[in-house]
Tab-separated table of C-alpha atoms in Angstrom:
chain	number	residue	atom	x	y	z
K	1	GLU	CA	103.464	148.740	85.490
K	2	VAL	CA	103.103	152.459	84.903
K	3	GLN	CA	100.927	154.133	87.525
K	4	LEU	CA	99.916	157.735	88.055
K	5	VAL	CA	97.961	158.575	91.185
K	6	GLU	CA	96.464	162.026	91.685
K	7	SER	CA	95.356	163.503	94.976
K	8	GLY	CA	94.495	166.824	96.537
K	9	GLY	CA	91.128	167.515	94.991
K	10	GLY	CA	88.134	168.677	96.964
K	11	LEU	CA	85.623	171.438	97.554
K	12	VAL	CA	86.970	174.992	97.647
K	13	GLU	CA	85.305	178.396	97.636
K	14	PRO	CA	85.733	180.806	94.723
K	15	GLY	CA	88.987	182.702	95.108
K	16	GLY	CA	90.518	179.888	97.103
K	17	SER	CA	93.554	177.728	96.460
K	18	LEU	CA	94.287	174.052	96.102
K	19	ARG	CA	97.394	171.991	95.364
K	20	LEU	CA	97.108	168.802	93.349
K	21	SER	CA	99.715	166.064	93.419
K	22	CYS	CA	100.454	163.198	91.064
K	23	VAL	CA	102.765	160.401	92.165
K	24	ALA	CA	104.311	158.316	89.422
K	25	SER	CA	105.662	154.773	89.544
K	26	GLY	CA	106.706	152.036	87.147
K	27	PHE	CA	108.876	154.227	84.923
K	28	THR	CA	111.753	156.681	85.100
K	29	PHE	CA	109.766	159.789	85.977
K	30	SER	CA	112.669	162.167	85.422
K	31	SER	CA	112.876	161.147	81.750
K	32	TYR	CA	109.317	162.070	80.854
K	33	GLU	CA	107.360	165.199	80.116
K	34	MET	CA	104.050	165.545	81.933
K	35	ASN	CA	100.698	167.212	81.373
K	36	TRP	CA	97.732	168.210	83.480
K	37	VAL	CA	94.439	167.787	81.613
K	38	ARG	CA	91.009	168.550	83.042
K	39	GLN	CA	87.442	167.624	82.217
K	40	ALA	CA	84.503	169.672	83.436
K	41	PRO	CA	81.331	167.723	84.235
K	42	GLY	CA	79.750	166.500	81.012
K	43	LYS	CA	82.377	168.254	78.892
K	44	GLY	CA	85.406	167.284	76.843
K	45	LEU	CA	89.100	167.184	77.619
K	46	GLU	CA	90.906	170.476	78.160
K	47	TRP	CA	94.689	170.681	78.381
K	48	VAL	CA	95.827	172.750	81.386
K	49	SER	CA	99.614	172.719	81.657
K	50	TYR	CA	102.798	171.014	80.464
K	51	THR	CA	106.247	170.547	81.934
K	52	SER	CA	109.360	169.179	80.324
K	53	SER	CA	111.225	166.350	82.020
K	54	SER	CA	113.545	168.737	83.846
K	55	GLY	CA	110.908	171.377	84.534
K	56	SER	CA	112.824	173.937	82.520
K	57	THR	CA	110.095	174.342	79.892
K	58	ILE	CA	106.534	175.005	81.010
K	59	TYR	CA	103.377	175.962	79.176
K	60	TYR	CA	99.901	176.909	80.342
K	61	ALA	CA	96.491	177.173	78.743
K	62	ASP	CA	95.326	180.772	78.503
K	63	SER	CA	92.406	179.938	80.795
K	64	VAL	CA	94.733	179.266	83.746
K	65	LYS	CA	97.772	181.394	82.966
K	66	GLY	CA	98.753	183.559	85.926
K	67	ARG	CA	96.635	181.523	88.351
K	68	PHE	CA	98.010	177.974	88.135
K	69	THR	CA	101.608	176.811	88.574
K	70	ILE	CA	102.928	173.442	87.481
K	71	SER	CA	106.019	171.969	89.120
K	72	ARG	CA	107.719	168.643	89.625
K	73	ASP	CA	110.077	166.957	92.047
K	74	ASN	CA	111.938	164.263	90.157
K	75	ALA	CA	113.523	162.971	93.372
K	76	LYS	CA	110.026	162.245	94.685
K	77	ASN	CA	108.571	161.086	91.351
K	78	SER	CA	105.917	163.721	91.801
K	79	LEU	CA	104.085	166.305	89.710
K	80	TYR	CA	102.156	169.196	91.202
K	81	LEU	CA	99.592	171.785	90.201
K	82	GLN	CA	99.187	174.792	92.453
K	83	MET	CA	95.830	176.385	91.720
K	84	ASN	CA	95.101	179.891	93.003
K	85	SER	CA	92.229	182.335	92.500
K	86	LEU	CA	89.936	179.445	91.691
K	87	ARG	CA	86.735	180.078	89.772
K	88	ALA	CA	83.551	178.096	89.311
K	89	GLU	CA	84.638	177.271	85.768
K	90	ASP	CA	87.705	175.474	87.142
K	91	THR	CA	85.401	172.755	88.490
K	92	ALA	CA	86.554	169.562	86.804
K	93	VAL	CA	88.262	166.225	87.157
K	94	TYR	CA	91.988	166.864	86.851
K	95	TYR	CA	94.156	164.183	85.273
K	96	CYS	CA	97.921	163.965	85.153
K	97	ALA	CA	99.234	162.290	82.029
K	98	ARG	CA	102.644	161.101	80.902
K	99	ALA	CA	103.550	162.941	77.729
K	100	THR	CA	105.908	162.409	74.837
K	101	GLY	CA	106.907	165.529	72.993
K	102	GLY	CA	107.628	165.220	69.336
K	103	SER	CA	105.000	162.534	69.180
K	104	TYR	CA	102.617	164.748	71.164
K	105	ARG	CA	100.898	161.850	72.827
K	106	ASN	CA	99.728	161.232	76.388
K	107	ASP	CA	100.294	157.525	76.794
K	108	TYR	CA	99.352	156.994	80.450
K	109	TRP	CA	96.754	158.779	82.539
K	110	GLY	CA	95.942	158.825	86.220
K	111	GLN	CA	92.448	158.121	87.527
K	112	GLY	CA	91.809	161.821	88.135
K	113	THR	CA	90.944	163.957	91.130
K	114	LEU	CA	87.793	166.074	91.347
K	115	VAL	CA	88.034	169.772	92.090
K	116	THR	CA	84.790	171.561	92.904
K	117	VAL	CA	84.769	175.340	93.198
K	118	SER	CA	81.598	176.488	94.887
K	119	SER	CA	80.381	178.598	97.766
T	1	GLN	CA	84.971	175.898	71.386
T	2	SER	CA	87.695	173.353	70.683
T	3	VAL	CA	90.649	174.060	68.408
T	4	LEU	CA	90.147	170.667	66.733
T	5	THR	CA	86.720	169.881	65.284
T	6	GLN	CA	85.049	166.502	65.697
T	7	PRO	CA	81.456	165.416	65.036
T	8	PRO	CA	79.507	165.284	68.310
T	9	SER	CA	78.260	161.766	67.700
T	10	VAL	CA	78.426	158.797	65.354
T	11	SER	CA	76.599	155.497	65.421
T	12	ALA	CA	76.676	152.148	63.685
T	13	ALA	CA	75.507	148.589	64.176
T	14	PRO	CA	77.592	145.829	65.757
T	15	GLY	CA	80.060	144.383	63.283
T	16	GLN	CA	80.001	147.451	61.094
T	17	LYS	CA	82.694	150.082	60.514
T	18	VAL	CA	82.721	153.697	61.655
T	19	THR	CA	85.042	156.628	61.063
T	20	ILE	CA	85.514	159.709	63.228
T	21	SER	CA	86.993	162.838	61.716
T	22	CYS	CA	89.176	165.480	63.338
T	23	SER	CA	89.752	168.757	61.529
T	24	GLY	CA	92.381	171.335	62.390
T	25	ARG	CA	94.848	173.769	60.904
T	26	SER	CA	98.348	173.896	59.501
T	27	SER	CA	99.674	174.901	62.935
T	28	ASN	CA	98.354	171.781	64.641
T	29	ILE	CA	97.332	168.707	62.628
T	30	GLY	CA	99.064	170.038	59.533
T	31	SER	CA	102.487	170.015	61.156
T	32	ASN	CA	102.367	167.647	64.137
T	33	TYR	CA	101.505	164.060	64.963
T	34	VAL	CA	97.928	163.242	65.950
T	35	SER	CA	96.874	160.910	68.743
T	36	TRP	CA	93.459	159.456	69.569
T	37	TYR	CA	91.964	158.593	72.969
T	38	GLN	CA	89.050	156.456	74.086
T	39	GLN	CA	87.166	157.378	77.232
T	40	VAL	CA	84.495	155.195	78.719
T	41	PRO	CA	82.289	157.425	80.918
T	42	GLY	CA	83.547	157.585	84.489
T	43	THR	CA	87.037	156.411	83.605
T	44	ALA	CA	90.289	158.028	82.500
T	45	PRO	CA	91.137	158.466	78.806
T	46	LYS	CA	93.146	155.698	77.172
T	47	LEU	CA	95.597	156.143	74.306
T	48	LEU	CA	94.349	154.394	71.150
T	49	ILE	CA	96.439	155.756	68.306
T	50	TYR	CA	99.635	157.798	68.264
T	51	ASP	CA	101.917	159.245	65.576
T	52	ASN	CA	98.838	159.445	63.303
T	53	ASN	CA	98.500	155.707	62.722
T	54	LYS	CA	100.392	153.637	65.306
T	55	ARG	CA	98.713	151.419	67.886
T	56	PRO	CA	100.028	150.824	71.403
T	57	SER	CA	101.058	147.264	72.096
T	58	GLY	CA	98.066	145.020	72.691
T	59	LEU	CA	95.481	147.166	70.955
T	60	PRO	CA	93.525	145.191	68.349
T	61	ASP	CA	93.976	146.126	64.709
T	62	ARG	CA	90.267	146.934	64.512
T	63	PHE	CA	91.405	150.451	65.414
T	64	SER	CA	93.280	152.491	62.811
T	65	GLY	CA	94.309	156.079	62.243
T	66	SER	CA	95.221	158.217	59.281
T	67	LYS	CA	96.108	161.810	58.525
T	68	SER	CA	95.893	163.918	55.399
T	69	GLY	CA	96.779	167.595	55.382
T	70	THR	CA	94.973	169.281	58.242
T	71	SER	CA	92.576	166.422	58.992
T	72	ALA	CA	92.848	163.100	60.763
T	73	THR	CA	90.549	160.109	60.918
T	74	LEU	CA	90.000	157.306	63.407
T	75	GLY	CA	88.544	154.104	62.018
T	76	ILE	CA	86.992	151.262	63.969
T	77	THR	CA	85.955	148.043	62.261
T	78	GLY	CA	84.004	145.060	63.587
T	79	LEU	CA	82.176	147.278	66.069
T	80	GLN	CA	81.413	145.810	69.467
T	81	THR	CA	79.134	147.108	72.206
T	82	GLY	CA	82.256	147.539	74.318
T	83	ASP	CA	83.476	150.188	71.883
T	84	GLU	CA	80.770	152.571	73.068
T	85	ALA	CA	82.706	155.499	74.464
T	86	ASP	CA	83.806	159.056	73.809
T	87	TYR	CA	86.715	159.488	71.405
T	88	TYR	CA	89.078	162.448	71.331
T	89	CYS	CA	91.796	163.544	68.938
T	90	GLY	CA	94.756	165.538	70.181
T	91	THR	CA	97.983	167.158	69.067
T	92	TRP	CA	100.255	170.149	69.648
T	93	ASP	CA	99.512	173.560	68.219
T	94	SER	CA	102.779	175.245	67.272
T	95	SER	CA	101.214	178.712	66.983
T	96	LEU	CA	99.432	178.572	70.330
T	97	SER	CA	102.242	176.680	72.106
T	98	ALA	CA	99.524	174.510	73.537
T	99	TRP	CA	98.364	170.939	73.512
T	100	VAL	CA	94.917	170.816	71.917
T	101	PHE	CA	92.070	168.320	71.883
T	102	GLY	CA	88.967	167.893	69.809
T	103	GLY	CA	85.597	168.333	71.438
T	104	GLY	CA	85.019	164.593	71.515
T	105	THR	CA	82.767	162.213	69.599
T	106	LYS	CA	80.289	159.908	71.300
T	107	LEU	CA	80.153	156.518	69.620
T	108	THR	CA	76.931	154.558	69.930
T	109	VAL	CA	76.830	150.935	68.823
T	110	LEU	CA	73.188	150.336	68.009
């Protein structure tokens, strides 16, 4: 069974940093592309960042470019999102999702982890 | 404002059919596959349709997808109260080098 489990969310002050983790199981993690997608309270889905299976190709949404860094450790079946210079508008539930390029689908999603940026 | 445009809400009676539209551009829907997601409030999104019109294993054929030009459509027949959820379309935008989603459509089964 495919499972994605996020952790690392919490309350942080504006300008602060946070590192999210996503541990994958039930599939060959190193063979799959991954996305981070967030959802602000009461709002829709917003794509945040993408990494290829090897980590050699990475993309970011303009809203987080220069502040967030996506990475992965295929030996640990783990995906990360380092978030710096956090703003109130970054408050959201952050989901990791298994992606399939070419098809451009996210076929499995984690349960999400809530990040709240507030003083 | 989302790159892909969806109606904010749709509604229909149990047993009826509903369609949800998703409008984009040549750089996204016009040149890439579209997927659809169902999200019950408080839970994670779930893949419903991929490659424009394919269903994941186990999903009932009440759900269907289609694409024409720069627009895509999700169809749901035999509506059930359990279908009440938010629905999102998504794809890749080749010009933006970004994954994009629609703003979401809230389905109410009256």
